[in-house]
Coordinates of C-alpha atoms in Angstrom, one line a residue:
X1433 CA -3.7 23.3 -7.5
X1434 CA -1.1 21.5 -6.0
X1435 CA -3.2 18.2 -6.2
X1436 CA -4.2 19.1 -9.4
X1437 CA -0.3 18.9 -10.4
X1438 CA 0.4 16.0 -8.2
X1439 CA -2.3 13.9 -9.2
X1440 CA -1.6 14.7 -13.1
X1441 CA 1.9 13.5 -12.3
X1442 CA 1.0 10.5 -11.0
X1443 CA -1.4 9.7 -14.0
X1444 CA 1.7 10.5 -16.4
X1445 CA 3.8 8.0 -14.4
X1446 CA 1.2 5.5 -14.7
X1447 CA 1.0 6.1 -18.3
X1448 CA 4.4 5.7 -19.0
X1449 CA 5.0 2.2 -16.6
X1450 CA 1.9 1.1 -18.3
X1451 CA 3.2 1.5 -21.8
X1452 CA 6.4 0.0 -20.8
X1453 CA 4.6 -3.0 -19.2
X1454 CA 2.5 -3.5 -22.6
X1455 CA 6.0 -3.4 -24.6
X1456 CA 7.6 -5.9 -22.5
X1457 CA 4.2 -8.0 -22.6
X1458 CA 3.6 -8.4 -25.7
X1459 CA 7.1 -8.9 -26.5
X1460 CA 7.0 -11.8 -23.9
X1461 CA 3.9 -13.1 -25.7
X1462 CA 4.9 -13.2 -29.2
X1463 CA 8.4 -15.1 -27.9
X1464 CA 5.8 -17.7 -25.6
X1465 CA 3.6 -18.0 -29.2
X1466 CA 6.8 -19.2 -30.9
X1467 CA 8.4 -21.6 -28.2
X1468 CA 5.5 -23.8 -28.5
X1469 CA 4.9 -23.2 -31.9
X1470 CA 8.3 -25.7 -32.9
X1471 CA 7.2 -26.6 -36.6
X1472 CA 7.3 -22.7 -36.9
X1473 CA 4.1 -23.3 -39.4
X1474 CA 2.5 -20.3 -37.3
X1475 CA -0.1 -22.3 -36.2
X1476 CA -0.4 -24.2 -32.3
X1477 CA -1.8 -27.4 -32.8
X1478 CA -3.0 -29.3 -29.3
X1479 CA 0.1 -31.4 -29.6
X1480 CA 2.7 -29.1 -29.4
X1481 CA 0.7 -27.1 -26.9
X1482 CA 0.2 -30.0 -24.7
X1483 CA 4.0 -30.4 -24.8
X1484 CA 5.1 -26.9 -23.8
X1485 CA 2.5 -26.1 -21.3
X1486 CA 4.5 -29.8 -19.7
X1487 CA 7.6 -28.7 -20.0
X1488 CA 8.9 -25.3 -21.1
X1489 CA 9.2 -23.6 -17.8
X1490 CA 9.1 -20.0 -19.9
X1491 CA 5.4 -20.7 -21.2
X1492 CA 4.3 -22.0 -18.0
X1493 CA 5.7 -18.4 -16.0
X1494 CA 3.9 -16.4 -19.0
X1495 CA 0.8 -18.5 -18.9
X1496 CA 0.2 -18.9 -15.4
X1497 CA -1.0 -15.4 -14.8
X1498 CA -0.9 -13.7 -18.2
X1499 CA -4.9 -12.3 -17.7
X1500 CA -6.5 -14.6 -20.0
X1501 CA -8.6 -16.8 -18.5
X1502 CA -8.5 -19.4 -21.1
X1503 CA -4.8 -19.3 -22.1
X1504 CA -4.1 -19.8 -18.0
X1505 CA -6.5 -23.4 -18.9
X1506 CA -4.2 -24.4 -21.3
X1507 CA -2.4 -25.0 -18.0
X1508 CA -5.3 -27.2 -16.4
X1509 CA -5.3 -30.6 -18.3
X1510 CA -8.9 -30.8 -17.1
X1511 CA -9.5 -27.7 -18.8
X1512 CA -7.1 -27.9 -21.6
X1513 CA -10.0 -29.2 -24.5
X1514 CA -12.3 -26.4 -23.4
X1515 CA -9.8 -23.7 -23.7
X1516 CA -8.5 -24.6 -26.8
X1517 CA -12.2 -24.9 -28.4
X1518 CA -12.6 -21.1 -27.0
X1519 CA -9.7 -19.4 -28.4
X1520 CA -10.0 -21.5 -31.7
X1521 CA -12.8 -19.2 -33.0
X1522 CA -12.6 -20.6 -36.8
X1523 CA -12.8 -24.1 -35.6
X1524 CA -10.2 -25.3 -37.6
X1525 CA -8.4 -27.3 -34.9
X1526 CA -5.0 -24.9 -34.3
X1527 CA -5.0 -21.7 -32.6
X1528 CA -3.2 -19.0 -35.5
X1529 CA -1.7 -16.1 -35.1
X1530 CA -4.6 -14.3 -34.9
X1531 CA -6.4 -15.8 -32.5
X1532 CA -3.5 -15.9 -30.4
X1533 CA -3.3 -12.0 -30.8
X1534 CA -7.2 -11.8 -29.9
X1535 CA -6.4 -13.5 -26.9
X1536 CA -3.3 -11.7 -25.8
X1537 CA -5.1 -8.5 -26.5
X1538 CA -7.4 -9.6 -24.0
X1539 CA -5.2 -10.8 -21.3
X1540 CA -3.0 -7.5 -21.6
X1541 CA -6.4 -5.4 -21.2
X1542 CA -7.0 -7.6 -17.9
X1543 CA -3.5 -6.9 -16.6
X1544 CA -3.7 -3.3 -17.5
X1545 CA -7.4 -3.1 -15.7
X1546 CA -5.7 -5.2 -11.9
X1547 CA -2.6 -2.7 -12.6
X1548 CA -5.0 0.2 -12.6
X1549 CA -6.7 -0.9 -9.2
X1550 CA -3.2 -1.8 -7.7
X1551 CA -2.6 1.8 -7.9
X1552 CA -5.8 3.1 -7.0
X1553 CA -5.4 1.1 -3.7
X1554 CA -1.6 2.2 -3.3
X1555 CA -2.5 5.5 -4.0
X1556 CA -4.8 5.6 -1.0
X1557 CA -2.5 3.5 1.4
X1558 CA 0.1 6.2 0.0
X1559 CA -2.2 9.2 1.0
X1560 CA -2.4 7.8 4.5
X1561 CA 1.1 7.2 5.0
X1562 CA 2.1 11.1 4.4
X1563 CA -0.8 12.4 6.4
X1564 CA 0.3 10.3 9.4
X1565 CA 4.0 11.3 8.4
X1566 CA 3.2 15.0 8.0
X1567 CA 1.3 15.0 11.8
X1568 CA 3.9 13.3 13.4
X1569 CA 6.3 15.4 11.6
X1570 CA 4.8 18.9 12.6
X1571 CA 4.1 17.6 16.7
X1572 CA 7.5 16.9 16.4
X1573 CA 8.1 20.7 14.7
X1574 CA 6.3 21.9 17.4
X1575 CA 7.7 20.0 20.7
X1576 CA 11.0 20.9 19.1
X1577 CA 10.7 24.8 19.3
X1578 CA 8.9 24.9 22.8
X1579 CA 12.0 22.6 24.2
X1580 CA 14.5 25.1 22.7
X1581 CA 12.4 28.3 23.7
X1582 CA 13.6 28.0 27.1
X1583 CA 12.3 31.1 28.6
X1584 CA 8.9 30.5 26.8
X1585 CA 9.0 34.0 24.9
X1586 CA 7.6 32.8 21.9
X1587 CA 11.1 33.6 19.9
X1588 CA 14.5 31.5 20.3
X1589 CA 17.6 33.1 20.8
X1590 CA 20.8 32.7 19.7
X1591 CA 21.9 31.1 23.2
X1592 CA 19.1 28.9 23.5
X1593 CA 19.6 27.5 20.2
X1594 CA 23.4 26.8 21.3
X1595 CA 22.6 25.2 24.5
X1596 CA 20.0 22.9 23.5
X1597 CA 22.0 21.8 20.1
X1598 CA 24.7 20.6 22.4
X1599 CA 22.8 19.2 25.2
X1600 CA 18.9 18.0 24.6
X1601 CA 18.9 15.3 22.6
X1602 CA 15.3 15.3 21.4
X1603 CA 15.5 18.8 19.5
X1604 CA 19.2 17.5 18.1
X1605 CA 17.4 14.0 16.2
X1606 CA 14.5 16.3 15.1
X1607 CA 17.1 19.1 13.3
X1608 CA 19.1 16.3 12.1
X1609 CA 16.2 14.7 10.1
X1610 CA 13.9 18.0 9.8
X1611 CA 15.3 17.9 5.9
X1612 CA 15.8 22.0 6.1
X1613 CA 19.1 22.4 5.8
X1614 CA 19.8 25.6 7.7
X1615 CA 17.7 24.4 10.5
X1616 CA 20.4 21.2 10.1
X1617 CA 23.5 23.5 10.1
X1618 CA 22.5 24.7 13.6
X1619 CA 23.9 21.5 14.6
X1620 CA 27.3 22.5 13.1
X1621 CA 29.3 25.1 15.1
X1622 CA 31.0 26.3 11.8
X1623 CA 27.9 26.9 10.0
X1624 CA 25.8 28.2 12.9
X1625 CA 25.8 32.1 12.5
X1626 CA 25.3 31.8 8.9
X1627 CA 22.5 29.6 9.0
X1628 CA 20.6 32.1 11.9
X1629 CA 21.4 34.4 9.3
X1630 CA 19.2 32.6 6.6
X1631 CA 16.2 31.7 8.9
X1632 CA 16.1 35.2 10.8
X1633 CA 14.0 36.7 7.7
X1634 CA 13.0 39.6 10.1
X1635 CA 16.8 40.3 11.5
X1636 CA 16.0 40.4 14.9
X1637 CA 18.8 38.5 15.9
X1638 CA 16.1 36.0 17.2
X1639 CA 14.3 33.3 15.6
X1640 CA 10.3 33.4 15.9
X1641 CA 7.1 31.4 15.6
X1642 CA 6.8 32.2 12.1
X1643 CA 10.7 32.1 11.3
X1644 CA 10.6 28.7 12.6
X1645 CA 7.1 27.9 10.9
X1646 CA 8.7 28.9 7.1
X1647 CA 11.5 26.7 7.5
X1648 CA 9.5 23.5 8.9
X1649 CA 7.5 24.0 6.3
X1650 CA 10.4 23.9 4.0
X1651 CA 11.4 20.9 5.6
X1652 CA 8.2 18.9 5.6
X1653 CA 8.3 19.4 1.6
X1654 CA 11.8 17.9 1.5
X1655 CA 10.8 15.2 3.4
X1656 CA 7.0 14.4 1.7
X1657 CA 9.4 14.7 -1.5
X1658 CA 11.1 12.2 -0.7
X1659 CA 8.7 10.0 1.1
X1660 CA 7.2 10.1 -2.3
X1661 CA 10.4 9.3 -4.6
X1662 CA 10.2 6.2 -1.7
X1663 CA 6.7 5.3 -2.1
X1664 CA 7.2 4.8 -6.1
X1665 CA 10.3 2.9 -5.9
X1666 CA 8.7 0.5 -3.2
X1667 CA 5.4 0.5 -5.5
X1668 CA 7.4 -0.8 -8.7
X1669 CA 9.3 -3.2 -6.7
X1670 CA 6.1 -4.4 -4.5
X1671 CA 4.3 -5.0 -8.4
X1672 CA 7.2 -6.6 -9.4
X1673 CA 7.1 -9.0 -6.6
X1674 CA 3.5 -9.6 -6.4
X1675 CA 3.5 -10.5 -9.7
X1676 CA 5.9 -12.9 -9.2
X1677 CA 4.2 -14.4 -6.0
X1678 CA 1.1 -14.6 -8.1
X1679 CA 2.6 -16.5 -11.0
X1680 CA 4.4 -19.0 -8.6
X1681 CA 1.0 -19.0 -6.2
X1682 CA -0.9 -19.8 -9.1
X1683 CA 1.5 -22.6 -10.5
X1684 CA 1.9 -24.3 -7.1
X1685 CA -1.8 -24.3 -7.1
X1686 CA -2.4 -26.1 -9.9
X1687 CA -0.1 -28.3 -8.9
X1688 CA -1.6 -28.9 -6.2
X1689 CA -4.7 -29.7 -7.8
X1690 CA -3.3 -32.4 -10.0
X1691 CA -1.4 -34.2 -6.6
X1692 CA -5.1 -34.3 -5.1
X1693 CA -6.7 -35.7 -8.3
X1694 CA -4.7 -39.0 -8.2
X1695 CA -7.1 -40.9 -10.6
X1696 CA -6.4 -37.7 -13.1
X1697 CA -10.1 -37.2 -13.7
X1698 CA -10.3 -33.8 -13.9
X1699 CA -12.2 -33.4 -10.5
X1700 CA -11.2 -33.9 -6.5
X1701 CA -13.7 -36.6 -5.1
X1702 CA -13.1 -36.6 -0.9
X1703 CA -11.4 -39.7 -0.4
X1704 CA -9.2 -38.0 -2.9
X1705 CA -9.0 -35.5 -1.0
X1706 CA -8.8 -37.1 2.7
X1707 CA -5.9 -39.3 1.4
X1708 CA -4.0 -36.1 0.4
X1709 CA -4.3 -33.8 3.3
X1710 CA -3.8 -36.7 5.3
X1711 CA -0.1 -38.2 3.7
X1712 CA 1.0 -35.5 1.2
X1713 CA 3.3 -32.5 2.5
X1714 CA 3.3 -30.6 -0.4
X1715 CA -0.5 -30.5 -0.5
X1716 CA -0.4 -30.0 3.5
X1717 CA 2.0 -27.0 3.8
X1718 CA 0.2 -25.3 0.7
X1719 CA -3.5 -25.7 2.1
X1720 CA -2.5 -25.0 5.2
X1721 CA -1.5 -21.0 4.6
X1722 CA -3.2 -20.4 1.0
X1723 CA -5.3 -17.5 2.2
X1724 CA -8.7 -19.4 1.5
X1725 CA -10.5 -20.5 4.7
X1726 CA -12.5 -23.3 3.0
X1727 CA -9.6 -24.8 1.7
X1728 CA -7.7 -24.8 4.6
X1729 CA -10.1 -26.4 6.8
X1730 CA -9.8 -29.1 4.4
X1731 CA -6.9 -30.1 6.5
X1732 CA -9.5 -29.9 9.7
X1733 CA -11.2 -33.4 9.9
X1734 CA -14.2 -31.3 11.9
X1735 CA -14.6 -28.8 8.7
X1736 CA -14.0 -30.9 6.2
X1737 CA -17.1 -31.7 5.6
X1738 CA -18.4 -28.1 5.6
X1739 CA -15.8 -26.9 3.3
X1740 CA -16.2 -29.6 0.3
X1741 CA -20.4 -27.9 1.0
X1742 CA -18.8 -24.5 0.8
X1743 CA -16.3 -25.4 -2.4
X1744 CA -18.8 -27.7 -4.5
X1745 CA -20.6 -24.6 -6.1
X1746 CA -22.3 -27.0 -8.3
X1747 CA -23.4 -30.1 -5.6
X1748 CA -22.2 -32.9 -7.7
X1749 CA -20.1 -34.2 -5.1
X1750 CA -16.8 -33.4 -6.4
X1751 CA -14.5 -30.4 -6.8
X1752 CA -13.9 -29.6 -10.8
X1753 CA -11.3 -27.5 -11.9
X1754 CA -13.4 -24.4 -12.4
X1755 CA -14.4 -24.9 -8.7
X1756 CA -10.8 -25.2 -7.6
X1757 CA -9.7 -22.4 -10.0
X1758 CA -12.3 -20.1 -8.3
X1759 CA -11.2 -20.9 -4.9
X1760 CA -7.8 -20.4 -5.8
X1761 CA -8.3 -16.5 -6.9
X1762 CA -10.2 -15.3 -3.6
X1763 CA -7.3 -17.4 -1.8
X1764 CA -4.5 -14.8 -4.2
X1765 CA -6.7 -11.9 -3.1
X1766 CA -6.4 -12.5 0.2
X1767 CA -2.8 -13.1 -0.1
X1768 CA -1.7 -10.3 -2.0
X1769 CA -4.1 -8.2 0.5
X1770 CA -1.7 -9.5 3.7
X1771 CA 1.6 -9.0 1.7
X1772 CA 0.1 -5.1 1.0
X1773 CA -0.7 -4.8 5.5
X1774 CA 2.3 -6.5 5.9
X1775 CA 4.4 -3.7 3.3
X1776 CA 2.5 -1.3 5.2
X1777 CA 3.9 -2.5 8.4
X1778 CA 7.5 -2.9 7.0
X1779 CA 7.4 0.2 5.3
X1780 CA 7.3 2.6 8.6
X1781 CA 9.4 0.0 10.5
X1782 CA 12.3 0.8 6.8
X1783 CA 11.5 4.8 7.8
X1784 CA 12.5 4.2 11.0
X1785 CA 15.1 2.5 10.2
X1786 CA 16.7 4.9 7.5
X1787 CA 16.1 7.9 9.5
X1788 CA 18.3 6.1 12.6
X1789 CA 20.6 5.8 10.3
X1790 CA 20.8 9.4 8.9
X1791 CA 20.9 10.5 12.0
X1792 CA 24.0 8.2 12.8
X1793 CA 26.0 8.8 9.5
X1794 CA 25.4 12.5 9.3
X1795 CA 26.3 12.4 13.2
X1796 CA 29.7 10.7 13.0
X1797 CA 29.7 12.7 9.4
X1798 CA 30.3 16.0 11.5
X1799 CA 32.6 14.6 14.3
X1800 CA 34.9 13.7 11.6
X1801 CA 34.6 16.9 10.2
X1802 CA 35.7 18.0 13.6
X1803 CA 38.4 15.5 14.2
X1804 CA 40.3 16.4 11.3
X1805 CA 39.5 20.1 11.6
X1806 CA 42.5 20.3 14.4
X1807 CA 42.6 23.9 14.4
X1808 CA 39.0 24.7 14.9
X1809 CA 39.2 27.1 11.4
X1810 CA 36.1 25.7 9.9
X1811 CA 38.0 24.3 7.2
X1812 CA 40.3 21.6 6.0
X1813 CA 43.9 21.5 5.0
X1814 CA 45.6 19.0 3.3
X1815 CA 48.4 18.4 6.0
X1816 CA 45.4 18.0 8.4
X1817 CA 43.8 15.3 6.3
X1818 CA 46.9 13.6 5.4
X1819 CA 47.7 13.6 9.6
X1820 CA 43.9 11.9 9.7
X1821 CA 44.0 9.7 7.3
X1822 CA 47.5 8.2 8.8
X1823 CA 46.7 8.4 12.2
X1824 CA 43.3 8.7 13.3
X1825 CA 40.9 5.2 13.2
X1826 CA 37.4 7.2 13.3
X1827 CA 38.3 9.3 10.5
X1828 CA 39.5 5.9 8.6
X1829 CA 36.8 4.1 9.6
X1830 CA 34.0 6.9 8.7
X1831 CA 35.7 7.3 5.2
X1832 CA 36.4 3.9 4.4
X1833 CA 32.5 3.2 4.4
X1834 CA 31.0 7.0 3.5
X1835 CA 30.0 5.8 0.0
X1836 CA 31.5 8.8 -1.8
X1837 CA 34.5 7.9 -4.2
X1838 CA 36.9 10.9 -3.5
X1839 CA 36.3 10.9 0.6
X1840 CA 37.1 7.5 -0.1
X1841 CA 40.1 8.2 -1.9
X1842 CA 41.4 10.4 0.8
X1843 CA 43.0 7.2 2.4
X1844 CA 44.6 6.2 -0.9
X1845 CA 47.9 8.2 -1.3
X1846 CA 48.2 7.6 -4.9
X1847 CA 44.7 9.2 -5.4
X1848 CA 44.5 11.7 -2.5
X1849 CA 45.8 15.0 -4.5
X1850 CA 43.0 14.2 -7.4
X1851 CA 40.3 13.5 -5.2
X1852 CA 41.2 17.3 -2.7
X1853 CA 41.3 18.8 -6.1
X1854 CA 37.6 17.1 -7.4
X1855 CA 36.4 18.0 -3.4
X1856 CA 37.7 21.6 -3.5
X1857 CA 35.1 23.0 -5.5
X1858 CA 36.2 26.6 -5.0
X1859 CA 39.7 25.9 -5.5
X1860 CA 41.1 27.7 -2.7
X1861 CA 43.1 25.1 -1.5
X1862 CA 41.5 23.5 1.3
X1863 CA 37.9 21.6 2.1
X1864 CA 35.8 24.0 3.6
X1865 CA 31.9 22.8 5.5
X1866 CA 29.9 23.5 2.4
X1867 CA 32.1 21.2 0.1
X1868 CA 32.5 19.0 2.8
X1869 CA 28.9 18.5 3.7
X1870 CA 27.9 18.6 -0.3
X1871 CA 30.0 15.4 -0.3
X1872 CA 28.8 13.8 2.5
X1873 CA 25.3 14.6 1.2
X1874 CA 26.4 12.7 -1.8
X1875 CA 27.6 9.7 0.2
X1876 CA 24.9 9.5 2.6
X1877 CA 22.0 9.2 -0.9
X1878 CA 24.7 6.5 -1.7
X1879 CA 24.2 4.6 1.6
X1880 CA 20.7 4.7 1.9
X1881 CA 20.5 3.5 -1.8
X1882 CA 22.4 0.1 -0.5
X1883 CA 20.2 0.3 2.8
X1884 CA 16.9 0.2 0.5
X1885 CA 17.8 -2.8 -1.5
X1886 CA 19.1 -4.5 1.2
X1887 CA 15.9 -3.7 2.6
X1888 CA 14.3 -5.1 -0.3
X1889 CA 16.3 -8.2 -0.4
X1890 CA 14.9 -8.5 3.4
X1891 CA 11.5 -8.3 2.3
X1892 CA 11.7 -10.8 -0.4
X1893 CA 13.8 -13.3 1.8
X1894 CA 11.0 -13.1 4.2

């Protein structure tokens, strides 16, 4: 049943990105269909297309991967005559309205049909991902309550869990990333007893097997939750920057193609092609990682030969456009198939690397709970945070960069008395742990918000 749900939510979420793709699409379309058409008669002749597909960068980016195999010609000068004779199905010379529809219809069908298997293959790379999370989440579950259970009785007392939250270091990263939160307020001093109090279902004044089972359970959901919120927003920036890579890949292609073909016939002939991979850099440095063996050993005097065999689908001697073309697309797949292993790789390495983080906010997150706490009551006064705020560096520091406003505005004296009002939720005057971790809570989703993007800027820069 749970599937069931999870898979119909998925299929609803693809439903709605899918619609808002096809908005956007054939918005984009209609604008490309009246850039080139500049006598607005609503007809493209082959003049004005010929012009735009030359120079208006904006119709090049939409054509280049736009799903249509026949608009993408329009970009191919060797092509360019057939195209046009294809999507002018009443032969009158122009390509109307109409026909430009019929066409766009077409590509968006394509693009809907690649987005489809995109998902279908993130979906499974998804799957795997939170299965290897959830074993390494529940060994971890499992080492952390036979480390605690130091007389090996099967239950945890209230001393063991007090001596290994101070001191073992293993079972304090676990709790503070186990996304339970009463297994996470064991950590805290101030919130211990209450949160024994919430996990010991049975009120034995112990915490068993099954106790300690519930709540990891509890915990794995936060954490798969979450792992999933992270999956989609990687997958809709990862389609957004394939899609990009594709259209520039494809572009630098074909331009690629017309460097090569220096007597602009249409078709690579190997001295052609010797000359280029010999003197040209831009030909050289795009060969030379394009994801297609063949063509990269045309930069391997040894191969060379072989590859023109291997690329000449047709044995005429010479490489057309439709041979370079189809080279070209196994060359994208295999690129966009290492970006996807390398995301893959990135993607535990970004867990990782949130999770340290976590650990180290929510960390320092406590200790200055503790350093402004002076008098060890569990909660905070106002004279204790103004003393703090004046005097003490950590606290400034932690605050200054907690990414919640009113924390923040504890070191502003203008705004301190508004922000302890906004913190106090319970109005009695001072901050006690639950309002105090509630904002942290709120500043630490801030912080790993900035951490993602910057982690996606990474990505992209790389």
């Amino acid at each position: 049943e749970q599937m069931a749900e999870e898979r119909s939510r998925r299929e609803r979420a693809a439903a709605k990105a899918d619609a808002e793709f096809s908005v956007e699409f054939l918005s984009a379309a209609r604008k490309v269909f009246e850039m080139i058409d500049v006598d607005d008669s609503g007809s493209l002749d082959k003049a004005e297309i010929v012009t735009a597909v030359k120079s208006n960068q904006k119709v090049i980016k939409f054509l280049v991967n736009c799903g249509n195999q026949n608009l993408q010609y329009l970009l191919v000068p060797a092509r360019l005559e057939a195209a046009l004779a294809v999507l002018d199905t009443d032969r009158d010379g122009t390509v109307d309205v109409i026909e430009w529809e019929d066409a766009i219809e077409s590509a968006l069908a394509n693009k809907l049909e690649a987005r489809a298997a995109a998902r279908i293959v993130q979906a499974k790379a998804a799957q795997k991902e939170i299965a290897e999370f959830t074993g390494e989440f529940l060994s971890a579950a499992a080492k952390c309550f036979r480390l605690m259970d130091k007389d090996q009785s099967g239950t945890i007392s209230i001393d063991e869990i007090v001596k290994s939250v101070k001191s073992d270091e293993e079972v304090i990263k676990f709790l503070r990333n186990c996304g339970e939160e009463n297994l996470q307020f064991l950590l805290h001093p101030p919130r211990l007893a209450k949160a024994l109090e919430v996990l010991d279902t049975d009120k034995s004044g112990e915490l068993d097997a099954k106790e300690w089972d519930e709540a990891i359970n509890r915990g794995l959901a936060k954490r798969i939750e979450d792992l999933k919120a992270e999956q989609e927003r990687r997958a809709r920036a990862e389609a957004a920057a394939d899609e990009a890579f594709s259209a520039e890949f494809l572009s630098m292609a074909r331009m690629v193609f017309d460097m090569i073909d220096a007597d602009e016939s249409g078709t690579l002939v190997k001295t052609e092609i010797v000359r280029a991979v010999s003197e040209d850099k831009a030909v050289i440095d795009f060969l030379s990682n394009c994801g297609n063996a063949n063509l990269q050993f045309l930069l391997v005097p040894a191969r060379l030969e072989n590859a023109l065999n291997q690329l000449d689908t047709d044995r005429d001697g010479e490489i057309d456009a439709a041979e370079w073309e189809y080279a070209i697309e196994w060359a994208l797949k295999a690129k966009l198939a290492q970006r996807r292993a390398q995301r893959e790789a990135a993607a535990a390495a970004n867990r990782k690397e949130i999770e340290e983080f976590t650990q180290e906010f929510l960390n320092a997150a406590r200790d200055c709970f503790v350093m402004i706490d002076k008098d060890e009551s569990g909660t905070l006064t106002k004279a204790e945070i103004v003393r703090a705020v004046s005097e003490d560096q950590d606290v400034i520091k932690f605050l200054k960069n907690c990414g919640e406003p009113n924390l923040q505005f504890l070191l502003v004296p203008a705004r301190l008395e508004k922000s302890l009002d906004a913190l106090d939720t319970n109005k009695d005057g001072e901050m006690d742990i639950d309002e105090w971790e509630e904002a942290i809570h709120r500043g630490l989703a801030k912080r790993v918000e900035q951490l993602q993007a910057e982690q996606e800027r990474r990505a992209r820069a790389a």
